[in-house]
């Protein structure tokens, strides 16, 4: 299906009150689309949707998309389903592998069934975790993947996302569903919760509180952090485009940075006096935890599909996150005057 952005399509976003989902809802409404956000509010928050709540082209439903029938009903008349609802965060995956596997598999299957029944294009959230420990950076979609053994629960997330990708290729092949898998790399921005262990919101909060900044391992591992505004632009363009059915596409930024450099950068931008401490992996996660030492995307496939390049630098994004984190403190100070 080709959706002309000017004409306005009907989008359903699962996980619509979450970090990426809420930014996407805002962007899609601004691009003239109608948006229904579905969320069970287990990780998402209605407050994330404050800027679109009450807009005539936006609505939200509280519902568990892993339950049979829920999505099927809500997707009636949908042109595009963006399936973002998932159990996320390495911390949660290590602590609750059973729930992670079940949530990710059940929700993806129901979302694809809904797309099939309602003839909607569907974009499925996958993850750069799928590349596992591969050292062939920057990662390309057709590269081999290298996962660790099944007794290390971290890899259950990658495996559940891989099954999601296999399904998102099987449905186009067997049932003619228009499905694309999006492999997200590290995405950051305002509204990202520190609850699930993600590094940037944790470091920012630690720095602002003057607490030690906890670098896991020796901090030499690298990541590329993409601004959520760039990520949702890519999702919106993919939703509006006919490109990529039955394919997998990377979405991420290019500048690689070590986690130790990241800690220093956040300390500098916040003006914090926090000390930076190294925490061994087995204390941070679990004994035998395996980190991914380098992770960087090759986004040339995405850039061939849609007119997209990441716009924001890491400094721009960190400044936006820090400003957002400081707003409640500033408001409290004004209220106290
Ligand atoms: N990390 C860290 N301190 C923290 C949280 C995470 O040093 O308080 C590290 C983590 O070990 C990893 C990197 O930061 O090497 C990115 O972690 P995150 O969980 O944000 O994403 P992912 O591991 O999925 O890339």
Coordinates of C-alpha atoms and ligand atoms in Angstrom, one line a residue:
X1 CA 0.0 0.0 0.0
X2 CA 1.3 3.5 -0.8
X3 CA 0.0 6.1 1.6
X4 CA 0.2 9.7 0.5
X5 CA 1.2 11.6 3.5
X6 CA -0.8 14.7 2.4
X7 CA -4.1 12.7 2.3
X8 CA -3.8 11.4 5.9
X9 CA -3.8 7.7 6.6
X10 CA -5.0 5.8 9.7
X11 CA -2.1 4.5 11.8
X12 CA -2.4 2.2 14.8
X13 CA 0.6 2.2 17.1
X14 CA 1.0 -0.6 19.6
X15 CA 3.1 0.6 22.6
X16 CA 1.8 4.0 21.6
X17 CA 2.3 5.5 25.1
X18 CA 5.9 4.3 25.3
X19 CA 9.0 6.2 24.6
X20 CA 9.3 5.7 20.8
X21 CA 5.5 5.3 20.4
X22 CA 4.6 8.6 21.9
X23 CA 7.1 10.5 19.8
X24 CA 5.9 8.7 16.7
X25 CA 2.2 9.6 17.5
X26 CA 3.2 13.3 17.7
X27 CA 5.1 13.2 14.4
X28 CA 2.3 11.3 12.6
X29 CA -0.4 13.6 13.8
X30 CA 1.8 16.6 12.7
X31 CA 2.1 14.9 9.2
X32 CA -1.7 14.9 8.8
X33 CA -2.4 11.3 9.8
X34 CA -5.0 9.8 12.2
X35 CA -3.4 7.9 15.0
X36 CA -4.7 5.4 17.5
X37 CA -2.2 4.6 20.2
X38 CA -2.7 1.2 22.0
X39 CA -0.9 0.5 25.2
X40 CA -1.3 -1.5 28.4
X41 CA 0.5 1.2 30.3
X42 CA 2.9 -1.4 31.9
X43 CA 5.9 0.5 30.6
X44 CA 4.2 3.4 28.7
X45 CA 2.7 6.4 30.4
X46 CA -0.3 8.6 29.4
X47 CA 1.8 11.7 30.3
X48 CA 4.1 10.9 27.3
X49 CA 1.1 11.7 25.1
X50 CA 0.3 15.1 26.7
X51 CA 1.1 17.0 23.5
X52 CA -1.3 15.1 21.3
X53 CA -4.1 14.3 23.8
X54 CA -7.2 16.0 22.8
X55 CA -6.1 16.4 19.1
X56 CA -9.1 15.5 16.8
X57 CA -6.9 13.1 14.8
X58 CA -5.5 11.3 17.9
X59 CA -7.0 8.7 20.3
X60 CA -5.7 6.2 22.8
X61 CA -7.0 2.9 24.1
X62 CA -5.7 1.0 27.1
X63 CA -5.3 -2.7 26.1
X64 CA -3.1 -5.7 26.2
X65 CA -2.1 -6.6 22.6
X66 CA -1.0 -10.0 23.6
X67 CA -4.6 -11.0 24.3
X68 CA -6.6 -12.5 21.4
X69 CA -9.0 -10.2 19.7
X70 CA -7.8 -6.9 21.2
X71 CA -5.8 -5.7 18.2
X72 CA -8.0 -7.3 15.7
X73 CA -10.9 -5.1 16.8
X74 CA -8.8 -1.9 17.1
X75 CA -7.2 -2.3 13.7
X76 CA -10.5 -2.1 11.8
X77 CA -10.0 0.4 9.0
X78 CA -6.2 0.8 9.7
X79 CA -3.9 1.6 6.8
X80 CA -0.7 1.1 8.7
X81 CA 0.1 -0.8 12.0
X82 CA 3.3 0.1 13.7
X83 CA 4.0 -2.6 16.2
X84 CA 6.3 -1.3 18.9
X85 CA 4.8 -3.0 22.0
X86 CA 7.4 -5.3 23.5
X87 CA 9.2 -6.1 26.7
X88 CA 12.4 -4.0 26.5
X89 CA 15.6 -3.2 28.4
X90 CA 18.5 -5.6 29.1
X91 CA 17.9 -5.4 32.9
X92 CA 14.3 -6.6 32.5
X93 CA 15.3 -9.3 30.0
X94 CA 17.8 -10.7 32.4
X95 CA 15.3 -10.6 35.3
X96 CA 12.2 -11.7 33.5
X97 CA 13.1 -13.9 30.5
X98 CA 9.8 -15.8 30.6
X99 CA 7.7 -12.7 30.3
X100 CA 10.0 -11.2 27.6
X101 CA 9.8 -14.2 25.3
X102 CA 6.0 -14.7 25.7
X103 CA 5.1 -11.0 25.3
X104 CA 7.3 -10.5 22.3
X105 CA 6.1 -13.6 20.4
X106 CA 2.4 -13.3 21.3
X107 CA 2.2 -9.6 20.5
X108 CA 4.0 -9.9 17.2
X109 CA 1.8 -12.8 16.0
X110 CA -1.4 -11.0 16.9
X111 CA -0.2 -7.8 15.2
X112 CA 0.6 -9.7 12.0
X113 CA -2.8 -11.5 12.1
X114 CA -4.5 -8.1 12.5
X115 CA -2.5 -6.7 9.5
X116 CA -3.5 -9.7 7.4
X117 CA -7.2 -9.5 8.3
X118 CA -7.4 -5.7 7.7
X119 CA -5.1 -5.5 4.7
X120 CA -2.8 -3.0 6.5
X121 CA 0.8 -2.4 6.0
X122 CA 2.7 -3.4 9.1
X123 CA 6.1 -2.2 10.5
X124 CA 7.5 -4.4 13.2
X125 CA 10.0 -3.3 15.8
X126 CA 13.0 -5.5 15.9
X127 CA 16.4 -4.8 17.5
X128 CA 20.1 -4.6 16.8
X129 CA 20.3 -7.2 19.6
X130 CA 19.7 -9.7 16.7
X131 CA 23.3 -9.2 15.5
X132 CA 24.4 -10.5 18.9
X133 CA 28.2 -10.6 19.4
X134 CA 29.0 -10.4 15.7
X135 CA 32.2 -8.3 15.2
X136 CA 31.4 -7.4 11.6
X137 CA 30.6 -3.7 12.3
X138 CA 29.0 -1.7 10.9
X139 CA 26.2 -4.3 10.8
X140 CA 24.3 -4.9 7.6
X141 CA 20.9 -6.6 7.4
X142 CA 22.2 -9.6 5.4
X143 CA 25.1 -10.3 7.7
X144 CA 25.4 -13.4 9.8
X145 CA 24.4 -13.1 13.4
X146 CA 26.2 -14.5 16.4
X147 CA 24.2 -15.2 19.6
X148 CA 25.5 -16.6 22.8
X149 CA 24.3 -19.8 24.5
X150 CA 20.7 -20.3 25.7
X151 CA 21.6 -20.4 29.3
X152 CA 22.4 -16.7 29.2
X153 CA 19.0 -15.0 29.3
X154 CA 20.2 -11.9 27.5
X155 CA 20.0 -13.8 24.2
X156 CA 16.4 -14.7 24.7
X157 CA 15.5 -11.2 23.7
X158 CA 17.5 -11.4 20.4
X159 CA 16.0 -14.8 19.7
X160 CA 12.4 -13.6 20.3
X161 CA 13.1 -10.6 18.0
X162 CA 14.5 -13.0 15.4
X163 CA 11.4 -15.1 15.4
X164 CA 9.4 -11.9 15.0
X165 CA 11.5 -11.1 11.9
X166 CA 11.0 -14.6 10.5
X167 CA 7.2 -14.2 11.0
X168 CA 7.4 -10.8 9.4
X169 CA 8.9 -12.5 6.3
X170 CA 6.6 -15.5 6.4
X171 CA 3.4 -13.5 6.3
X172 CA 4.2 -11.6 3.1
X173 CA 5.3 -14.8 1.5
X174 CA 2.4 -17.0 2.5
X175 CA -0.4 -14.5 3.0
X176 CA 0.5 -11.4 1.0
X177 CA 0.8 -9.2 4.1
X178 CA 2.9 -6.0 3.5
X179 CA 5.3 -6.3 6.5
X180 CA 8.7 -4.7 7.2
X181 CA 11.0 -5.4 10.2
X182 CA 12.8 -2.4 11.6
X183 CA 16.1 -3.2 13.5
X184 CA 16.4 -0.3 15.9
X185 CA 19.8 0.5 17.3
X186 CA 20.2 2.5 20.5
X187 CA 17.5 5.2 20.5
X188 CA 17.6 8.1 23.0
X189 CA 15.5 11.2 23.8
X190 CA 13.2 12.8 26.3
X191 CA 10.6 10.4 28.0
X192 CA 13.0 7.4 27.9
X193 CA 12.6 5.7 31.3
X194 CA 15.7 4.9 33.4
X195 CA 13.7 2.0 34.9
X196 CA 14.8 -0.6 32.4
X197 CA 18.5 0.0 32.6
X198 CA 19.1 2.1 29.5
X199 CA 22.4 3.8 29.7
X200 CA 21.6 7.4 28.7
X201 CA 18.7 8.1 31.0
X202 CA 20.6 6.4 33.9
X203 CA 23.7 8.5 33.4
X204 CA 21.8 11.7 33.0
X205 CA 19.9 11.1 36.3
X206 CA 23.0 10.1 38.1
X207 CA 24.9 13.2 36.9
X208 CA 22.0 15.6 37.8
X209 CA 21.7 14.0 41.2
X210 CA 25.5 14.2 41.8
X211 CA 25.5 10.4 42.3
X212 CA 28.3 8.1 40.9
X213 CA 28.0 7.5 37.1
X214 CA 28.0 3.7 36.8
X215 CA 30.0 2.5 33.8
X216 CA 29.7 -1.2 33.4
X217 CA 32.8 -3.1 32.5
X218 CA 35.8 -0.9 31.6
X219 CA 33.6 1.5 29.5
X220 CA 35.5 0.6 26.2
X221 CA 32.3 -0.9 24.6
X222 CA 30.8 1.4 21.9
X223 CA 27.3 2.3 20.8
X224 CA 25.8 4.7 18.3
X225 CA 22.9 6.7 19.8
X226 CA 20.2 7.9 17.5
X227 CA 17.8 10.8 18.4
X228 CA 14.3 9.5 18.8
X229 CA 13.2 12.4 16.5
X230 CA 15.3 10.9 13.7
X231 CA 14.0 7.4 14.5
X232 CA 10.3 8.4 14.3
X233 CA 10.9 10.4 11.1
X234 CA 12.3 7.1 9.5
X235 CA 9.2 5.1 10.8
X236 CA 6.8 7.7 9.5
X237 CA 8.5 7.7 6.0
X238 CA 8.5 3.9 6.0
X239 CA 4.8 3.9 6.9
X240 CA 4.0 6.3 4.1
X241 CA 6.2 4.4 1.5
X242 CA 5.5 1.1 -0.3
X243 CA 9.1 0.0 0.1
X244 CA 10.6 -3.0 1.9
X245 CA 7.8 -5.5 2.1
X246 CA 9.2 -8.8 3.5
X247 CA 12.5 -7.1 4.3
X248 CA 14.6 -6.1 7.3
X249 CA 16.0 -2.6 7.7
X250 CA 18.4 -1.0 10.1
X251 CA 17.5 2.3 11.8
X252 CA 20.2 4.0 13.8
X253 CA 22.9 6.7 13.9
X254 CA 26.5 6.7 12.8
X255 CA 28.8 8.3 15.4
X256 CA 30.3 5.5 17.5
X257 CA 31.2 6.5 21.1
X258 CA 32.6 4.5 24.0
X259 CA 30.5 4.3 27.1
X260 CA 33.2 5.9 29.2
X261 CA 33.4 8.9 26.7
X262 CA 29.6 9.1 27.0
X263 CA 29.8 9.3 30.8
X264 CA 32.3 12.1 30.5
X265 CA 30.2 14.0 27.9
X266 CA 27.1 13.8 30.1
X267 CA 29.1 14.9 33.1
X268 CA 30.4 17.9 31.2
X269 CA 27.1 19.0 29.7
X270 CA 25.3 18.7 33.0
X271 CA 28.2 20.5 34.8
X272 CA 28.1 17.6 37.3
X273 CA 30.8 16.8 39.8
X274 CA 29.7 13.1 39.9
X275 CA 32.5 10.6 40.0
X276 CA 32.6 7.9 37.2
X277 CA 32.9 4.4 38.6
X278 CA 33.4 1.1 36.8
X279 CA 31.1 -1.7 37.9
X280 CA 31.9 -5.3 36.9
X281 CA 29.3 -6.9 34.6
X282 CA 28.6 -9.7 36.9
X283 CA 27.5 -7.2 39.6
X284 CA 25.6 -5.0 37.1
X285 CA 23.6 -7.9 35.5
X286 CA 24.3 -11.5 36.4
X287 CA 27.4 -13.8 36.6
X288 CA 28.7 -14.6 33.1
X289 CA 26.9 -11.6 31.5
X290 CA 28.1 -11.0 27.9
X291 CA 28.1 -7.5 26.6
X292 CA 28.2 -6.4 23.0
X293 CA 31.5 -4.7 22.7
X294 CA 30.8 -2.8 19.4
X295 CA 27.5 -1.9 17.9
X296 CA 27.1 0.3 14.8
X297 CA 24.6 0.2 12.0
X298 CA 25.0 0.4 8.2
X299 CA 21.9 2.4 7.2
X300 CA 22.5 2.5 3.4
X301 CA 19.5 0.2 2.8
X302 CA 17.2 2.5 4.7
X303 CA 18.6 5.5 2.9
X304 CA 17.9 3.8 -0.5
X305 CA 14.3 3.2 0.6
X306 CA 13.4 6.6 2.0
X307 CA 14.9 10.2 1.9
X308 CA 16.5 10.0 5.4
X309 CA 19.7 10.9 7.2
X310 CA 20.0 11.4 11.0
X311 CA 19.9 15.1 11.7
X312 CA 20.7 15.5 15.4
X313 CA 24.2 15.1 16.9
X314 CA 24.7 13.3 20.2
X315 CA 25.3 16.6 21.9
X316 CA 22.0 18.1 20.6
X317 CA 20.1 15.1 21.8
X318 CA 21.8 15.0 25.3
X319 CA 21.0 18.7 25.7
X320 CA 17.4 18.1 24.9
X321 CA 17.2 15.2 27.4
X322 CA 18.9 17.1 30.1
X323 CA 16.7 20.2 29.6
X324 CA 13.6 17.8 29.8
X325 CA 14.9 16.2 33.0
X326 CA 15.5 19.6 34.5
X327 CA 12.0 21.0 33.8
X328 CA 10.3 19.4 36.9
X329 CA 13.1 20.6 39.2
X330 CA 12.8 24.1 37.7
X331 CA 9.0 24.1 38.1
X332 CA 9.3 22.9 41.7
X333 CA 11.8 25.7 42.4
X334 CA 9.4 28.3 40.9
X335 CA 6.4 26.8 42.9
X336 CA 8.5 27.0 46.1
X337 CA 9.4 30.7 45.6
Ligands
LIG1 N1 25.6 0.6 30.7 C1 26.5 1.1 31.6 N2 25.9 1.7 32.8 C2 24.6 1.6 33.0 C3 23.7 1.1 32.0 C4 24.3 0.5 30.9 O1 27.7 1.2 31.4 O2 24.2 2.1 34.1 C5 26.3 0.0 29.4 C6 25.8 -1.4 29.1 O3 26.6 -2.3 29.7 C7 26.0 -1.3 27.5 C8 25.8 0.1 27.2 O4 25.9 0.9 28.4 O5 27.4 -1.6 27.2 C9 24.4 0.3 26.5 O6 23.4 -0.2 27.4 P1 21.9 -0.1 27.2 O7 21.2 -1.1 28.1 O8 21.4 1.3 27.1 O9 21.7 -0.7 25.7 P2 22.2 -2.0 24.9 O10 23.1 -2.8 25.8 O11 21.0 -2.7 24.5 O12 23.0 -1.5 23.8

